[in-house]
Amino acid sequence: MRKWLLLIVIAMISVIVLAACGGGNNDNNANNANNANENNNAEENNNAANNNEESEEADSDETFVIGASQFVEHASLDAAYEGFKEAIADAGLNVEYDFQNAQADQNNVKTISDNLVADDVDLIFANATPSALGAQNATTDIPILFTSVTDAVETGLVESMDNAGGNITGVVDLHPGSIKKTIEFIDKYFPDSKVGTVYNSGEANSVIQMDAVNEAIEGTSLEISERTVSTSAEVQQATMTLAGDVDVFFIFTDNTVVSALDSVIGVADEQQIPLFVGEPDSLEAGGFATYGIDYFSIGYRTGEMAVEVLRDGKSPSDIQPEYPPEMQLMINKTAAETQGVEWNDEWDDIAEFIE
């Protein structure tokens, strides 16, 4: 009897031990499974993080192609282009530029615009009114950013200065009051003068400015005498025909004439006729006075708009067109002396000077 009881006790102990061992194995298996899942999850998270980093790195390394269409080479347009590129560089974007100059030829403008569209550039920078109109006529899909445009509304580039309305926007180069201010200055300090101007009647921006000059002269003591040209080669002769008939020159921001401004300056200096100009670069070249704006600055602001399009995904229609910053009366003292200007002490208090 005792022998049987002993055998039963031993059998029960064995069952308990085996059950305990089996439970330990299950726990170990569960732990191993949990560890494996945790390792897999960690690896997946790491892979996801690495993929995100690689994606961000790919975005930052993206290279954009900007087609730059410029109507003609002269200091103001060149400064605007430099400002545009500097804004892009300051934003850290990787950009390749396809720069093309139309050499003041409207036929070249169309060819350049069509080529940039055919090349499917990411954005077109249109520098001057003819280039902006050419780009607008060539595409309704590729974003266009303009600058050095006199009146973006009148030329049909944008719906209004409050709403671009299409695939094009930018910064104009004519402050609304600059021509009026210039005419007021001439009327006050050079009363009863005949004002001579030369412009290209084929440039829409110049026709708009000429209309503004005629409007500003109404009710003043001034008269206007004008000559029109088609090419820069005609500028000197046109200026010479005015020289014996006018008291001051006023050359606004006509691209054709400004590209040959040295011819005008030569006549103004030789005949001692004060030369009023439309922007600071022409002033530095030898003009007497301007109510002008900084073309580098308007180019830079246009570049900032381009960054919003390329990096931030904005449409040009989402970006309101802008006027330039406040204008400033600027006088070139050396040119004043060369052109026989009688100095007025009041100018010391109201103008910024260059020598």
GROMACS .gro file of C-alpha atoms in nm:
model
  355
    1MET     CA    1   0.000   0.000   0.000
    2ARG     CA    2   0.275   0.247   0.091
    3LYS     CA    3   0.453   0.152  -0.227
    4TRP     CA    4   0.150   0.258  -0.435
    5LEU     CA    5   0.112   0.585  -0.250
    6LEU     CA    6   0.478   0.665  -0.313
    7LEU     CA    7   0.435   0.598  -0.684
    8ILE     CA    8   0.128   0.827  -0.702
    9VAL     CA    9   0.314   1.114  -0.523
   10ILE     CA   10   0.611   1.082  -0.761
   11ALA     CA   11   0.377   1.087  -1.063
   12MET     CA   12   0.201   1.404  -0.936
   13ILE     CA   13   0.532   1.583  -0.878
   14SER     CA   14   0.643   1.494  -1.233
   15VAL     CA   15   0.323   1.637  -1.381
   16ILE     CA   16   0.369   1.962  -1.186
   17VAL     CA   17   0.731   1.996  -1.296
   18LEU     CA   18   0.645   1.933  -1.661
   19ALA     CA   19   0.363   2.187  -1.648
   20ALA     CA   20   0.596   2.444  -1.499
   21CYS     CA   21   0.858   2.379  -1.767
   22GLY     CA   22   0.599   2.399  -2.042
   23GLY     CA   23   0.470   2.733  -1.908
   24GLY     CA   24   0.825   2.869  -1.899
   25ASN     CA   25   0.878   2.774  -2.262
   26ASN     CA   26   0.552   2.945  -2.360
   27ASP     CA   27   0.655   3.257  -2.171
   28ASN     CA   28   0.994   3.252  -2.340
   29ASN     CA   29   0.831   3.204  -2.678
   30ALA     CA   30   0.596   3.493  -2.608
   31ASN     CA   31   0.881   3.711  -2.494
   32ASN     CA   32   1.082   3.619  -2.799
   33ALA     CA   33   0.785   3.699  -3.021
   34ASN     CA   34   0.733   4.032  -2.849
   35ASN     CA   35   1.101   4.116  -2.883
   36ALA     CA   36   1.092   4.023  -3.247
   37ASN     CA   37   0.787   4.245  -3.304
   38GLU     CA   38   0.951   4.532  -3.120
   39ASN     CA   39   1.267   4.491  -3.326
   40ASN     CA   40   1.062   4.480  -3.646
   41ASN     CA   41   0.867   4.790  -3.545
   42ALA     CA   42   1.187   4.974  -3.455
   43GLU     CA   43   1.340   4.878  -3.787
   44GLU     CA   44   1.030   4.995  -3.971
   45ASN     CA   45   1.036   5.326  -3.784
   46ASN     CA   46   1.403   5.372  -3.863
   47ASN     CA   47   1.341   5.292  -4.228
   48ALA     CA   48   1.051   5.539  -4.237
   49ALA     CA   49   1.265   5.809  -4.079
   50ASN     CA   50   1.546   5.738  -4.324
   51ASN     CA   51   1.300   5.753  -4.612
   52ASN     CA   52   1.167   6.087  -4.489
   53GLU     CA   53   1.520   6.222  -4.458
   54GLU     CA   54   1.603   6.099  -4.805
   55SER     CA   55   1.283   6.258  -4.937
   56GLU     CA   56   1.363   6.592  -4.771
   57GLU     CA   57   1.718   6.572  -4.902
   58ALA     CA   58   1.587   6.502  -5.250
   59ASP     CA   59   1.355   6.806  -5.225
   60SER     CA   60   1.638   7.031  -5.112
   61ASP     CA   61   1.857   6.905  -5.394
   62GLU     CA   62   1.593   6.968  -5.662
   63THR     CA   63   1.720   7.186  -5.944
   64PHE     CA   64   1.485   7.430  -6.117
   65VAL     CA   65   1.534   7.576  -6.463
   66ILE     CA   66   1.443   7.943  -6.503
   67GLY     CA   67   1.425   8.098  -6.847
   68ALA     CA   68   1.530   8.464  -6.830
   69SER     CA   69   1.401   8.674  -7.119
   70GLN     CA   70   1.544   9.029  -7.130
   71PHE     CA   71   1.445   9.281  -7.397
   72VAL     CA   72   1.774   9.467  -7.424
   73GLU     CA   73   2.100   9.513  -7.238
   74HIS     CA   74   2.126   9.826  -7.029
   75ALA     CA   75   2.219   9.907  -6.671
   76SER     CA   76   1.869   9.915  -6.519
   77LEU     CA   77   1.752   9.584  -6.667
   78ASP     CA   78   2.087   9.425  -6.582
   79ALA     CA   79   2.050   9.542  -6.220
   80ALA     CA   80   1.698   9.397  -6.202
   81TYR     CA   81   1.826   9.060  -6.326
   82GLU     CA   82   2.107   9.059  -6.069
   83GLY     CA   83   1.858   9.138  -5.792
   84PHE     CA   84   1.632   8.857  -5.909
   85LYS     CA   85   1.915   8.603  -5.902
   86GLU     CA   86   2.035   8.719  -5.560
   87ALA     CA   87   1.690   8.664  -5.406
   88ILE     CA   88   1.685   8.311  -5.549
   89ALA     CA   89   2.033   8.242  -5.411
   90ASP     CA   90   1.946   8.385  -5.069
   91ALA     CA   91   1.653   8.141  -5.052
   92GLY     CA   92   1.889   7.849  -5.108
   93LEU     CA   93   1.724   7.721  -5.425
   94ASN     CA   94   1.927   7.529  -5.681
   95VAL     CA   95   1.860   7.699  -6.013
   96GLU     CA   96   1.995   7.682  -6.366
   97TYR     CA   97   1.935   7.995  -6.576
   98ASP     CA   98   1.871   8.006  -6.947
   99PHE     CA   99   1.936   8.378  -7.012
  100GLN     CA  100   1.841   8.519  -7.352
  101ASN     CA  101   1.860   8.881  -7.470
  102ALA     CA  102   1.633   9.002  -7.749
  103GLN     CA  103   1.862   9.293  -7.840
  104ALA     CA  104   1.556   9.524  -7.861
  105ASP     CA  105   1.412   9.318  -8.148
  106GLN     CA  106   1.045   9.221  -8.117
  107ASN     CA  107   1.097   8.924  -8.350
  108ASN     CA  108   1.364   8.793  -8.115
  109VAL     CA  109   1.123   8.830  -7.822
  110LYS     CA  110   0.878   8.588  -7.981
  111THR     CA  111   1.150   8.339  -8.071
  112ILE     CA  112   1.294   8.347  -7.720
  113SER     CA  113   0.951   8.302  -7.560
  114ASP     CA  114   0.859   8.012  -7.787
  115ASN     CA  115   1.193   7.841  -7.723
  116LEU     CA  116   1.161   7.869  -7.345
  117VAL     CA  117   0.813   7.718  -7.360
  118ALA     CA  118   0.934   7.438  -7.588
  119ASP     CA  119   1.213   7.365  -7.338
  120ASP     CA  120   0.948   7.340  -7.064
  121VAL     CA  121   1.134   7.558  -6.816
  122ASP     CA  122   0.999   7.570  -6.461
  123LEU     CA  123   0.950   7.948  -6.461
  124ILE     CA  124   1.006   8.246  -6.693
  125PHE     CA  125   1.159   8.570  -6.565
  126ALA     CA  126   1.050   8.842  -6.808
  127ASN     CA  127   1.258   9.159  -6.780
  128ALA     CA  128   1.083   9.459  -6.947
  129THR     CA  129   0.737   9.499  -7.098
  130PRO     CA  130   0.803   9.348  -7.444
  131SER     CA  131   0.957   9.036  -7.287
  132ALA     CA  132   0.665   9.000  -7.047
  133LEU     CA  133   0.410   9.032  -7.327
  134GLY     CA  134   0.604   8.782  -7.538
  135ALA     CA  135   0.608   8.528  -7.257
  136GLN     CA  136   0.240   8.583  -7.183
  137ASN     CA  137   0.151   8.522  -7.547
  138ALA     CA  138   0.359   8.204  -7.553
  139THR     CA  139   0.217   8.017  -7.253
  140THR     CA  140  -0.075   8.006  -7.012
  141ASP     CA  141   0.077   7.721  -6.811
  142ILE     CA  142   0.436   7.808  -6.717
  143PRO     CA  143   0.457   8.063  -6.430
  144ILE     CA  144   0.585   8.405  -6.544
  145LEU     CA  145   0.736   8.667  -6.312
  146PHE     CA  146   0.795   9.012  -6.462
  147THR     CA  147   0.977   9.326  -6.362
  148SER     CA  148   1.085   9.651  -6.532
  149VAL     CA  149   0.727   9.680  -6.663
  150THR     CA  150   0.577  10.028  -6.668
  151ASP     CA  151   0.204   9.955  -6.652
  152ALA     CA  152   0.105   9.590  -6.612
  153VAL     CA  153  -0.268   9.666  -6.620
  154GLU     CA  154  -0.280   9.890  -6.928
  155THR     CA  155  -0.072   9.642  -7.127
  156GLY     CA  156  -0.298   9.354  -7.026
  157LEU     CA  157  -0.041   9.156  -6.830
  158VAL     CA  158  -0.260   9.146  -6.517
  159GLU     CA  159  -0.627   9.214  -6.446
  160SER     CA  160  -0.546   9.477  -6.183
  161MET     CA  161  -0.280   9.568  -5.931
  162ASP     CA  162  -0.497   9.393  -5.673
  163ASN     CA  163  -0.540   9.072  -5.868
  164ALA     CA  164  -0.299   8.914  -6.116
  165GLY     CA  165  -0.565   8.684  -6.251
  166GLY     CA  166  -0.347   8.446  -6.453
  167ASN     CA  167  -0.009   8.274  -6.473
  168ILE     CA  168   0.184   8.603  -6.455
  169THR     CA  169   0.262   8.857  -6.184
  170GLY     CA  170   0.554   9.072  -6.071
  171VAL     CA  171   0.679   9.420  -5.981
  172VAL     CA  172   0.635   9.725  -6.204
  173ASP     CA  173   0.911   9.984  -6.236
  174LEU     CA  174   0.706  10.304  -6.253
  175HIS     CA  175   0.597  10.459  -5.930
  176PRO     CA  176   0.251  10.611  -5.989
  177GLY     CA  177   0.374  10.959  -5.906
  178SER     CA  178   0.722  10.969  -6.060
  179ILE     CA  179   0.644  11.135  -6.394
  180LYS     CA  180   0.414  11.388  -6.230
  181LYS     CA  181   0.679  11.468  -5.968
  182THR     CA  182   0.942  11.515  -6.238
  183ILE     CA  183   0.722  11.753  -6.438
  184GLU     CA  184   0.637  11.948  -6.120
  185PHE     CA  185   1.009  11.982  -6.042
  186ILE     CA  186   1.085  12.110  -6.393
  187ASP     CA  187   0.792  12.351  -6.379
  188LYS     CA  188   0.904  12.489  -6.042
  189TYR     CA  189   1.276  12.526  -6.105
  190PHE     CA  190   1.286  12.557  -6.486
  191PRO     CA  191   0.961  12.747  -6.557
  192ASP     CA  192   0.844  12.823  -6.911
  193SER     CA  193   1.073  12.555  -7.049
  194LYS     CA  194   1.022  12.347  -7.360
  195VAL     CA  195   1.079  11.984  -7.263
  196GLY     CA  196   1.228  11.753  -7.526
  197THR     CA  197   1.183  11.378  -7.517
  198VAL     CA  198   1.275  11.082  -7.738
  199TYR     CA  199   1.099  10.746  -7.722
  200ASN     CA  200   1.014  10.433  -7.919
  201SER     CA  201   0.648  10.447  -8.016
  202GLY     CA  202   0.662  10.071  -8.073
  203GLU     CA  203   0.709  10.007  -7.700
  204ALA     CA  204   0.376   9.995  -7.519
  205ASN     CA  205   0.540  10.102  -7.194
  206SER     CA  206   0.680  10.415  -7.361
  207VAL     CA  207   0.347  10.517  -7.514
  208ILE     CA  208   0.192  10.493  -7.168
  209GLN     CA  209   0.467  10.711  -7.021
  210MET     CA  210   0.436  10.965  -7.301
  211ASP     CA  211   0.064  10.992  -7.231
  212ALA     CA  212   0.146  11.047  -6.862
  213VAL     CA  213   0.394  11.324  -6.953
  214ASN     CA  214   0.135  11.503  -7.167
  215GLU     CA  215  -0.121  11.474  -6.889
  216ALA     CA  216   0.120  11.603  -6.625
  217ILE     CA  217   0.218  11.904  -6.836
  218GLU     CA  218  -0.141  12.026  -6.864
  219GLY     CA  219  -0.186  12.340  -6.656
  220THR     CA  220   0.189  12.403  -6.616
  221SER     CA  221   0.412  12.663  -6.779
  222LEU     CA  222   0.583  12.390  -6.984
  223GLU     CA  223   0.562  12.274  -7.345
  224ILE     CA  224   0.655  11.935  -7.482
  225SER     CA  225   0.849  11.851  -7.798
  226GLU     CA  226   0.888  11.485  -7.888
  227ARG     CA  227   1.074  11.263  -8.133
  228THR     CA  228   1.010  10.894  -8.196
  229VAL     CA  229   1.261  10.626  -8.293
  230SER     CA  230   1.247  10.260  -8.389
  231THR     CA  231   1.602  10.152  -8.306
  232SER     CA  232   1.883  10.263  -8.077
  233ALA     CA  233   2.082  10.372  -8.384
  234GLU     CA  234   1.831  10.653  -8.442
  235VAL     CA  235   1.855  10.800  -8.091
  236GLN     CA  236   2.148  11.038  -8.141
  237GLN     CA  237   2.004  11.198  -8.455
  238ALA     CA  238   1.662  11.238  -8.294
  239THR     CA  239   1.820  11.404  -7.991
  240MET     CA  240   2.024  11.638  -8.209
  241THR     CA  241   1.711  11.758  -8.388
  242LEU     CA  242   1.568  11.859  -8.050
  243ALA     CA  243   1.880  12.029  -7.915
  244GLY     CA  244   1.828  12.369  -8.074
  245ASP     CA  245   1.461  12.380  -7.981
  246VAL     CA  246   1.434  12.272  -7.616
  247ASP     CA  247   1.546  12.394  -7.273
  248VAL     CA  248   1.558  12.055  -7.093
  249PHE     CA  249   1.553  11.689  -7.191
  250PHE     CA  250   1.339  11.426  -7.021
  251ILE     CA  251   1.420  11.064  -7.110
  252PHE     CA  252   1.190  10.826  -6.924
  253THR     CA  253   1.233  10.448  -6.903
  254ASP     CA  254   1.214  10.369  -7.275
  255ASN     CA  255   1.428  10.060  -7.332
  256THR     CA  256   1.541  10.152  -7.682
  257VAL     CA  257   1.652  10.504  -7.588
  258VAL     CA  258   1.807  10.409  -7.253
  259SER     CA  259   2.016  10.143  -7.428
  260ALA     CA  260   2.169  10.430  -7.629
  261LEU     CA  261   2.166  10.684  -7.347
  262ASP     CA  262   2.531  10.778  -7.402
  263SER     CA  263   2.421  10.948  -7.726
  264VAL     CA  264   2.168  11.161  -7.538
  265ILE     CA  265   2.417  11.244  -7.261
  266GLY     CA  266   2.672  11.352  -7.522
  267VAL     CA  267   2.426  11.599  -7.674
  268ALA     CA  268   2.309  11.724  -7.332
  269ASP     CA  269   2.666  11.785  -7.217
  270GLU     CA  270   2.776  11.951  -7.540
  271GLN     CA  271   2.471  12.177  -7.567
  272GLN     CA  272   2.445  12.233  -7.189
  273ILE     CA  273   2.086  12.112  -7.167
  274PRO     CA  274   1.979  11.963  -6.830
  275LEU     CA  275   1.890  11.596  -6.874
  276PHE     CA  276   1.612  11.452  -6.658
  277VAL     CA  277   1.598  11.071  -6.655
  278GLY     CA  278   1.365  10.799  -6.535
  279GLU     CA  279   1.583  10.593  -6.301
  280PRO     CA  280   1.905  10.599  -6.094
  281ASP     CA  281   2.121  10.401  -6.338
  282SER     CA  282   2.064  10.662  -6.607
  283LEU     CA  283   2.141  10.926  -6.346
  284GLU     CA  284   2.475  10.764  -6.266
  285ALA     CA  285   2.551  10.738  -6.637
  286GLY     CA  286   2.526  11.117  -6.671
  287GLY     CA  287   2.169  11.237  -6.622
  288PHE     CA  288   2.108  11.545  -6.410
  289ALA     CA  289   1.806  11.448  -6.197
  290THR     CA  290   1.543  11.178  -6.144
  291TYR     CA  291   1.257  11.077  -5.922
  292GLY     CA  292   1.370  10.722  -5.940
  293ILE     CA  293   1.360  10.376  -5.793
  294ASP     CA  294   1.625  10.108  -5.744
  295TYR     CA  295   1.605   9.840  -6.015
  296PHE     CA  296   1.809   9.592  -5.814
  297SER     CA  297   1.544   9.614  -5.542
  298ILE     CA  298   1.247   9.550  -5.771
  299GLY     CA  299   1.436   9.260  -5.928
  300TYR     CA  300   1.507   9.120  -5.581
  301ARG     CA  301   1.140   9.144  -5.483
  302THR     CA  302   1.044   8.966  -5.805
  303GLY     CA  303   1.292   8.692  -5.713
  304GLU     CA  304   1.122   8.653  -5.377
  305MET     CA  305   0.794   8.601  -5.560
  306ALA     CA  306   0.961   8.336  -5.777
  307VAL     CA  307   1.069   8.152  -5.461
  308GLU     CA  308   0.706   8.146  -5.346
  309VAL     CA  309   0.614   7.981  -5.675
  310LEU     CA  310   0.900   7.730  -5.702
  311ARG     CA  311   0.950   7.634  -5.338
  312ASP     CA  312   0.612   7.699  -5.179
  313GLY     CA  313   0.395   7.589  -5.470
  314LYS     CA  314   0.204   7.915  -5.509
  315SER     CA  315   0.044   8.014  -5.837
  316PRO     CA  316   0.127   8.360  -5.978
  317SER     CA  317  -0.246   8.431  -5.956
  318ASP     CA  318  -0.210   8.403  -5.576
  319ILE     CA  319   0.057   8.676  -5.566
  320GLN     CA  320  -0.054   9.038  -5.593
  321PRO     CA  321   0.141   9.256  -5.838
  322GLU     CA  322   0.337   9.534  -5.670
  323TYR     CA  323   0.455   9.889  -5.726
  324PRO     CA  324   0.816   9.981  -5.645
  325PRO     CA  325   0.909  10.130  -5.307
  326GLU     CA  326   0.890  10.502  -5.246
  327MET     CA  327   1.076  10.711  -5.503
  328GLN     CA  328   1.350  10.958  -5.418
  329LEU     CA  329   1.464  11.280  -5.584
  330MET     CA  330   1.824  11.217  -5.685
  331ILE     CA  331   2.068  11.464  -5.843
  332ASN     CA  332   2.403  11.408  -6.013
  333LYS     CA  333   2.611  11.712  -5.917
  334THR     CA  334   2.879  11.648  -6.178
  335ALA     CA  335   2.620  11.629  -6.455
  336ALA     CA  336   2.453  11.943  -6.321
  337GLU     CA  337   2.777  12.135  -6.361
  338THR     CA  338   2.854  11.988  -6.704
  339GLN     CA  339   2.504  12.065  -6.833
  340GLY     CA  340   2.513  12.426  -6.713
  341VAL     CA  341   2.252  12.394  -6.439
  342GLU     CA  342   2.224  12.693  -6.207
  343TRP     CA  343   2.228  12.544  -5.859
  344ASN     CA  344   1.937  12.606  -5.622
  345ASP     CA  345   2.011  12.581  -5.250
  346GLU     CA  346   1.669  12.428  -5.185
  347TRP     CA  347   1.788  12.109  -5.351
  348ASP     CA  348   2.036  12.052  -5.068
  349ASP     CA  349   1.743  11.977  -4.838
  350ILE     CA  350   1.524  11.764  -5.064
  351ALA     CA  351   1.756  11.552  -5.276
  352GLU     CA  352   1.998  11.262  -5.250
  353PHE     CA  353   2.321  11.332  -5.435
  354ILE     CA  354   2.579  11.147  -5.639
  355GLU     CA  355   2.896  11.309  -5.765
   0.00000   0.00000   0.00000
